[in-house]
mmCIF file with all atom_site columns, N, CA and C in Angstrom:
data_model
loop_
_atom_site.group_PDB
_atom_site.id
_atom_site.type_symbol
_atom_site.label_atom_id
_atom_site.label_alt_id
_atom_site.label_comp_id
_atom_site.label_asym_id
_atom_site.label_entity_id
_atom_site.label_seq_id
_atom_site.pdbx_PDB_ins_code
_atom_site.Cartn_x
_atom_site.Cartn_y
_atom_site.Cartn_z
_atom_site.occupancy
_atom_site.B_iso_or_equiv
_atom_site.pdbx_formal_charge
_atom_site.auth_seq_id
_atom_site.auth_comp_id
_atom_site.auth_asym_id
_atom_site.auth_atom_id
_atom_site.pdbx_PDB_model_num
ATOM 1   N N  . UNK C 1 1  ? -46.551 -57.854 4.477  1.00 53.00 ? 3  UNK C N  1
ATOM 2   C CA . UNK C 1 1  ? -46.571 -58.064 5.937  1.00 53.00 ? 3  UNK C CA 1
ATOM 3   C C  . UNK C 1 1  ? -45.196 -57.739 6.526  1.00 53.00 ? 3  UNK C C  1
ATOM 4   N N  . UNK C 1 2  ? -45.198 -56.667 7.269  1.00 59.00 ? 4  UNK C N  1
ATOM 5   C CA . UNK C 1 2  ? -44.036 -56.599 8.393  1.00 59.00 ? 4  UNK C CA 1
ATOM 6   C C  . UNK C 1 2  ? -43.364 -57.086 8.898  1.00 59.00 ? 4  UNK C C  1
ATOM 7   N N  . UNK C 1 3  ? -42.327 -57.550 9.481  1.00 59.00 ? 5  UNK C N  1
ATOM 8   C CA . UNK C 1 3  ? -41.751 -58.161 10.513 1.00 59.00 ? 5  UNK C CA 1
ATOM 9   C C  . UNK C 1 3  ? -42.118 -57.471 12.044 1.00 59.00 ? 5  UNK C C  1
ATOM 10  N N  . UNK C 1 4  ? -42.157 -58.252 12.820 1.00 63.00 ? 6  UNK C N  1
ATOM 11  C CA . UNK C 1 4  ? -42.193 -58.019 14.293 1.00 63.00 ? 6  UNK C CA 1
ATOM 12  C C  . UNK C 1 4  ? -41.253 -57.634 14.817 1.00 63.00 ? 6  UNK C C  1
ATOM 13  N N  . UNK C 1 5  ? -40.097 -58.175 14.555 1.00 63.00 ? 7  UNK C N  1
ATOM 14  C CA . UNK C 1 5  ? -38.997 -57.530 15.226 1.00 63.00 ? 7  UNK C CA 1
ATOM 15  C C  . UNK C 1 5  ? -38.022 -56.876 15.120 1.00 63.00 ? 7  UNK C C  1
ATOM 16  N N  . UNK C 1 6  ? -38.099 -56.076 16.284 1.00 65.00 ? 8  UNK C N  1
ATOM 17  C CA . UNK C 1 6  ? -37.512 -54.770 15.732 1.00 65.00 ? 8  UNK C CA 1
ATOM 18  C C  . UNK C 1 6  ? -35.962 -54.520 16.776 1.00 65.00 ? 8  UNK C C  1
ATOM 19  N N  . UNK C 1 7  ? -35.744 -53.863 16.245 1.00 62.00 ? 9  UNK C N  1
ATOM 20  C CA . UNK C 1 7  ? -34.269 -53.710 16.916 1.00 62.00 ? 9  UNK C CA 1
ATOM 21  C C  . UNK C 1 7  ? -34.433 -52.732 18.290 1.00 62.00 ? 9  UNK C C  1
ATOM 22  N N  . UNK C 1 8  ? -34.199 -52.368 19.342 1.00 70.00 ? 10 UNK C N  1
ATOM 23  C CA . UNK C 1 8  ? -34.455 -51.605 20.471 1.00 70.00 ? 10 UNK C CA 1
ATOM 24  C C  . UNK C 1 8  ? -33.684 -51.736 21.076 1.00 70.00 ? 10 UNK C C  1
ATOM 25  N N  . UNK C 1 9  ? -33.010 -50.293 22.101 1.00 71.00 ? 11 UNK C N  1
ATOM 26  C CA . UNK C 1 9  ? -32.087 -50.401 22.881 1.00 71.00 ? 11 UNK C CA 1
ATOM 27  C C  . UNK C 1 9  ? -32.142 -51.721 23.740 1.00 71.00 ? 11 UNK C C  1
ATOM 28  N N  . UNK C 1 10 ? -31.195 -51.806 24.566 1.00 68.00 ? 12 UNK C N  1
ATOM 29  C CA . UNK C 1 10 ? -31.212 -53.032 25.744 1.00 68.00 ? 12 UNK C CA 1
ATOM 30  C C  . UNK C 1 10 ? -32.290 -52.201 26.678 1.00 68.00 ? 12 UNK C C  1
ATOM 31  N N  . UNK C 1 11 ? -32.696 -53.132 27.604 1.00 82.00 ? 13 UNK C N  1
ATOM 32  C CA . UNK C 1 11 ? -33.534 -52.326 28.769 1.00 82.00 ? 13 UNK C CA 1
ATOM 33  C C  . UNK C 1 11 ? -32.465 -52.460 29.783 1.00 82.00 ? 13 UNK C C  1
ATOM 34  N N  . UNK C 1 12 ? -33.020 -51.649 30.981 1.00 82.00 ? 14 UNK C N  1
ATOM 35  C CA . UNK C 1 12 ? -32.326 -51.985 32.448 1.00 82.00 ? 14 UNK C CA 1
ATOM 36  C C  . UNK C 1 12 ? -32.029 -53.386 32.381 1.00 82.00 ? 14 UNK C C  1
ATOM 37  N N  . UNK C 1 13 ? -33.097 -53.747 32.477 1.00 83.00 ? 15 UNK C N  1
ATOM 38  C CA . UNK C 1 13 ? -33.100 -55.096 32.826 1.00 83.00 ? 15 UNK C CA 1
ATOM 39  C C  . UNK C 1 13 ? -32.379 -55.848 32.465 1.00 83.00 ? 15 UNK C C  1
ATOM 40  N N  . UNK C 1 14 ? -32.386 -56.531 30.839 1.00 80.00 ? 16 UNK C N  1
ATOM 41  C CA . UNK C 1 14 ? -31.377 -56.740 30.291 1.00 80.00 ? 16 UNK C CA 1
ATOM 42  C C  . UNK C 1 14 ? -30.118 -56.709 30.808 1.00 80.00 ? 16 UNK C C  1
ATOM 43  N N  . UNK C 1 15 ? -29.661 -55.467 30.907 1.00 79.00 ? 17 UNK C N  1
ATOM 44  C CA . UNK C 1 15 ? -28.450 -55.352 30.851 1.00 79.00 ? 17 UNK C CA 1
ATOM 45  C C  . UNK C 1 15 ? -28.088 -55.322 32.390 1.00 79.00 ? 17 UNK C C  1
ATOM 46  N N  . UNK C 1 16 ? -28.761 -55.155 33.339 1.00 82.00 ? 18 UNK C N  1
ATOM 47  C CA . UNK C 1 16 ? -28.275 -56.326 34.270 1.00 82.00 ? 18 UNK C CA 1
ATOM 48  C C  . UNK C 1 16 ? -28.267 -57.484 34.429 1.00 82.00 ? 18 UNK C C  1
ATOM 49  N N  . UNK C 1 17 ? -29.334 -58.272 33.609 1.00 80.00 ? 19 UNK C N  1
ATOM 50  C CA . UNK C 1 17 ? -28.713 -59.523 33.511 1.00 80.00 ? 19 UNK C CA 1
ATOM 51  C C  . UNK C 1 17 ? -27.511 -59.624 32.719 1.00 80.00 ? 19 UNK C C  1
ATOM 52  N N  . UNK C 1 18 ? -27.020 -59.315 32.196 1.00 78.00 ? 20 UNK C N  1
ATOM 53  C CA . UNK C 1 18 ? -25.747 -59.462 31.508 1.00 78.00 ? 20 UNK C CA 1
ATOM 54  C C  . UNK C 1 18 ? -24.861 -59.184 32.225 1.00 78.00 ? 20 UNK C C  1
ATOM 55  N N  . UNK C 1 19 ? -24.644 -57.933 33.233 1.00 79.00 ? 21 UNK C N  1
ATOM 56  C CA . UNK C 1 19 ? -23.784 -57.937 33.634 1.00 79.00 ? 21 UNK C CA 1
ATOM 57  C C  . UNK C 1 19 ? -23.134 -59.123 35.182 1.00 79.00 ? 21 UNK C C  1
ATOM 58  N N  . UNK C 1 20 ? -24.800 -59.369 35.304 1.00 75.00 ? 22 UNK C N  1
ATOM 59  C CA . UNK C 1 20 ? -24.912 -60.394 36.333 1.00 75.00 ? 22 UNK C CA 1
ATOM 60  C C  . UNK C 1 20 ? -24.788 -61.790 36.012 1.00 75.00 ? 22 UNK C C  1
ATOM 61  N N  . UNK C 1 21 ? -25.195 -62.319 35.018 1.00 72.00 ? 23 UNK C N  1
ATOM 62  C CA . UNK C 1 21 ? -24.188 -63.163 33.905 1.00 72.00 ? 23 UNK C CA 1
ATOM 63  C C  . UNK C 1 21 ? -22.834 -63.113 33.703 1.00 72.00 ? 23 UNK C C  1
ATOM 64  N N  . UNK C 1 22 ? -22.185 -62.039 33.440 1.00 76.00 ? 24 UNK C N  1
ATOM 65  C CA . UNK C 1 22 ? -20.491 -62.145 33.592 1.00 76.00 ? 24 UNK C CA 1
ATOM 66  C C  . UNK C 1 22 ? -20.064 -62.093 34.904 1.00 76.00 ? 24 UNK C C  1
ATOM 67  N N  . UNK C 1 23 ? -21.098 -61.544 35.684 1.00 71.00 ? 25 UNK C N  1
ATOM 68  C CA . UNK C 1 23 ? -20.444 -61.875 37.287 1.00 71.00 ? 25 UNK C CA 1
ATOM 69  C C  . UNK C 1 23 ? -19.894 -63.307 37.706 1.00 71.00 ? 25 UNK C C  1
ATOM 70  N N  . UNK C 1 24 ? -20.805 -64.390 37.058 1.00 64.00 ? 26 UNK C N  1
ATOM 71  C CA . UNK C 1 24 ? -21.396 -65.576 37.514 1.00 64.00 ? 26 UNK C CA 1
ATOM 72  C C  . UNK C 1 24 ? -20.365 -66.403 36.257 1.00 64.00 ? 26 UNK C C  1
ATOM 73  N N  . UNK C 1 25 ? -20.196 -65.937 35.533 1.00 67.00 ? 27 UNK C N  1
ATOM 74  C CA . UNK C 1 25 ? -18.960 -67.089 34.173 1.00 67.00 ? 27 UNK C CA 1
ATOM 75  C C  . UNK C 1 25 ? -17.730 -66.329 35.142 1.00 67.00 ? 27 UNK C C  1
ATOM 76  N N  . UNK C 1 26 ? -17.256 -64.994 35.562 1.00 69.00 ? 28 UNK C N  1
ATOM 77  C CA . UNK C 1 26 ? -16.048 -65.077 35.734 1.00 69.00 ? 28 UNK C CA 1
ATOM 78  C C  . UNK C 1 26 ? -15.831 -65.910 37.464 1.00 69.00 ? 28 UNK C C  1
ATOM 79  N N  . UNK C 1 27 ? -16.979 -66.343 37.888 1.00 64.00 ? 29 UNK C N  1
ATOM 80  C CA . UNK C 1 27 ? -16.920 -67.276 39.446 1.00 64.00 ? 29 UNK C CA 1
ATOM 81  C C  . UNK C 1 27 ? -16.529 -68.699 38.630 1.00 64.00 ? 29 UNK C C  1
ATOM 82  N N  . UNK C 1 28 ? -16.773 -68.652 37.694 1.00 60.00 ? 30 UNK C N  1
ATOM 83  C CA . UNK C 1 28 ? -16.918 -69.914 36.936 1.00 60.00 ? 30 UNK C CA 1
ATOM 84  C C  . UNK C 1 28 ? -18.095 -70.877 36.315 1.00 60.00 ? 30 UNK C C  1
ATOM 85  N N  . UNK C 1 29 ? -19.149 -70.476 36.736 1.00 59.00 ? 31 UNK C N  1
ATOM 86  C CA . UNK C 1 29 ? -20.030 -71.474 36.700 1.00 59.00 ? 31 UNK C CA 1
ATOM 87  C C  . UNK C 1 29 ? -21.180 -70.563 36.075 1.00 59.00 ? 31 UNK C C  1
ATOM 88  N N  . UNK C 1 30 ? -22.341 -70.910 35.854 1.00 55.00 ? 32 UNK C N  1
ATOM 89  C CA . UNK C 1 30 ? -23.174 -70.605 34.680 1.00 55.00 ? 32 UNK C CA 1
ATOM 90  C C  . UNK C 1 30 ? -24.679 -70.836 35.695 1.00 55.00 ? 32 UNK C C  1
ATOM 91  N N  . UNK C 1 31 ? -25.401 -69.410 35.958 1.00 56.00 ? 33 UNK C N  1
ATOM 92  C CA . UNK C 1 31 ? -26.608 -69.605 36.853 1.00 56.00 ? 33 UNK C CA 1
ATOM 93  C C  . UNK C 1 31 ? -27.806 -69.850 36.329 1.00 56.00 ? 33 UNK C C  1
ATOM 94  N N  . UNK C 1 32 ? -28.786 -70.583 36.676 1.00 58.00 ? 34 UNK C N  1
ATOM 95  C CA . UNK C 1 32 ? -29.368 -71.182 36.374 1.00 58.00 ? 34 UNK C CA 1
ATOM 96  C C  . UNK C 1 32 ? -30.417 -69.763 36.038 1.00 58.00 ? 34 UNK C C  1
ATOM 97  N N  . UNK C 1 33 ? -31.960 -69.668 35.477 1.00 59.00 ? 35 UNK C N  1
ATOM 98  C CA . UNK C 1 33 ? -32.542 -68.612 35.179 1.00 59.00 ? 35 UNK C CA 1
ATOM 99  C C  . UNK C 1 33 ? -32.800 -67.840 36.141 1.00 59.00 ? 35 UNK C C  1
ATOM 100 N N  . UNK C 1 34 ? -33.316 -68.780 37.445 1.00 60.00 ? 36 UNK C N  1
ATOM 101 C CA . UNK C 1 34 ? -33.635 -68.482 38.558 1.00 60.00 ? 36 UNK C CA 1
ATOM 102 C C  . UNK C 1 34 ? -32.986 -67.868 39.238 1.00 60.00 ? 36 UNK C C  1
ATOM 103 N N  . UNK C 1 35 ? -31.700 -67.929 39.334 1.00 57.00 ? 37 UNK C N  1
ATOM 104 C CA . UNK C 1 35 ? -30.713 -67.472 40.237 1.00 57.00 ? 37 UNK C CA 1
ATOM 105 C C  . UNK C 1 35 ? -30.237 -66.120 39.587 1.00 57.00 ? 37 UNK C C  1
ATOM 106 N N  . UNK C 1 36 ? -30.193 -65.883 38.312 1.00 56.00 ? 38 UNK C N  1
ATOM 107 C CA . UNK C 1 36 ? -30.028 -64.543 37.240 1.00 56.00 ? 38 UNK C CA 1
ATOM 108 C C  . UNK C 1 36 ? -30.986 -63.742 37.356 1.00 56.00 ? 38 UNK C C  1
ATOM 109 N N  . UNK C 1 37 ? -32.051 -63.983 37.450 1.00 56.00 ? 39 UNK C N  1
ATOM 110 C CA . UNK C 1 37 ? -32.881 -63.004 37.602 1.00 56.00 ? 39 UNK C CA 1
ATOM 111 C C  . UNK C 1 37 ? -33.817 -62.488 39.067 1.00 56.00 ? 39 UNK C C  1
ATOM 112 N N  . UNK C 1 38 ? -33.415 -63.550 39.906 1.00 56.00 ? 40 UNK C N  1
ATOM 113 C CA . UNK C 1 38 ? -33.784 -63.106 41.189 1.00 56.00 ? 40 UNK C CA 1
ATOM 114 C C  . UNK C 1 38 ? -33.437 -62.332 42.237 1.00 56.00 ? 40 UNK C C  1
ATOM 115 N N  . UNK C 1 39 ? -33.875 -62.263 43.080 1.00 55.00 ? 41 UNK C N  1
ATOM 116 C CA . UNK C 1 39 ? -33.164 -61.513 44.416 1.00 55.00 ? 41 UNK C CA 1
ATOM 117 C C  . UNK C 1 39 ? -31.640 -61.225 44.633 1.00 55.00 ? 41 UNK C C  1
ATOM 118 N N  . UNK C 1 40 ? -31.979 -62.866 44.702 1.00 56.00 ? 42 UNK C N  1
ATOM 119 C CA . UNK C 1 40 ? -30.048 -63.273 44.839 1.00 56.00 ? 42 UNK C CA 1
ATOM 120 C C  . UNK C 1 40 ? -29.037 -62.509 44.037 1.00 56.00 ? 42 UNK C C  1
ATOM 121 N N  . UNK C 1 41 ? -29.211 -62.305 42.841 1.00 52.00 ? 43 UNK C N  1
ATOM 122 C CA . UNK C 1 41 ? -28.300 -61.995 42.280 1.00 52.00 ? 43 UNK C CA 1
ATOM 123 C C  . UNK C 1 41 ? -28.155 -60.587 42.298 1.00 52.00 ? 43 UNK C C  1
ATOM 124 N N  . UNK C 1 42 ? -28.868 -59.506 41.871 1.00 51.00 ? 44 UNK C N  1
ATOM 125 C CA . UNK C 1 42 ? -29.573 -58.279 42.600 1.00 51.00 ? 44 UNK C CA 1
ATOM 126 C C  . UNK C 1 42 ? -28.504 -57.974 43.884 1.00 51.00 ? 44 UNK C C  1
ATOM 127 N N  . UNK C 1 43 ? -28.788 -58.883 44.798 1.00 52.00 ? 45 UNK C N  1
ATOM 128 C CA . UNK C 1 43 ? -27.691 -58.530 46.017 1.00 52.00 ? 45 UNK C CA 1
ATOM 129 C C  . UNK C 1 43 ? -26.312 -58.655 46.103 1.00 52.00 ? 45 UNK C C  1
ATOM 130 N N  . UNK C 1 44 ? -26.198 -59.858 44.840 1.00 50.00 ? 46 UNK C N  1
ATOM 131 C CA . UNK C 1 44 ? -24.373 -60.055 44.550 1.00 50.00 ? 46 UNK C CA 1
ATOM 132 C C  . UNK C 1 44 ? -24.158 -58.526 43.958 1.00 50.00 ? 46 UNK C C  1
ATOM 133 N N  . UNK C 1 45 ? -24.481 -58.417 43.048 1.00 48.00 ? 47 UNK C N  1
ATOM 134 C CA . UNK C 1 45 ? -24.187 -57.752 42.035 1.00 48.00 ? 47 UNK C CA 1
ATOM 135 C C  . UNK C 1 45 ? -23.526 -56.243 42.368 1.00 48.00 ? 47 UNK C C  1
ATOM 136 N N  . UNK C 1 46 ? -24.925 -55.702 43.346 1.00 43.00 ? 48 UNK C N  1
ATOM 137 C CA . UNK C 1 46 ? -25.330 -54.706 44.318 1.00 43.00 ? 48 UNK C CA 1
ATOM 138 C C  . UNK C 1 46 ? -23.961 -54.533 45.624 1.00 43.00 ? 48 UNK C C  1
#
């Protein structure tokens, strides 16, 4: 039996959350899921 997981580039996605994640540790503070992956952040980022 196989393993499932497999190694794969990052997606877009991903890797804007990450970069929208270091946006948000170098403000200081740590965003909640909601706030990382929504609108909001999208427009900081942007």
């Amino acid at each position: 039996m196989t393993s499932s997981l497999r190694l794969e580039p990052p997606s877009a996605e991903l890797l804007d959350a990450l970069v929208s994640l270091g946006f948000y540790l170098r403000l200081g503070f740590l965003p909640t899921g909601e706030e990382l992956f929504g609108e909001r952040v999208g427009r900081l980022v942007l």
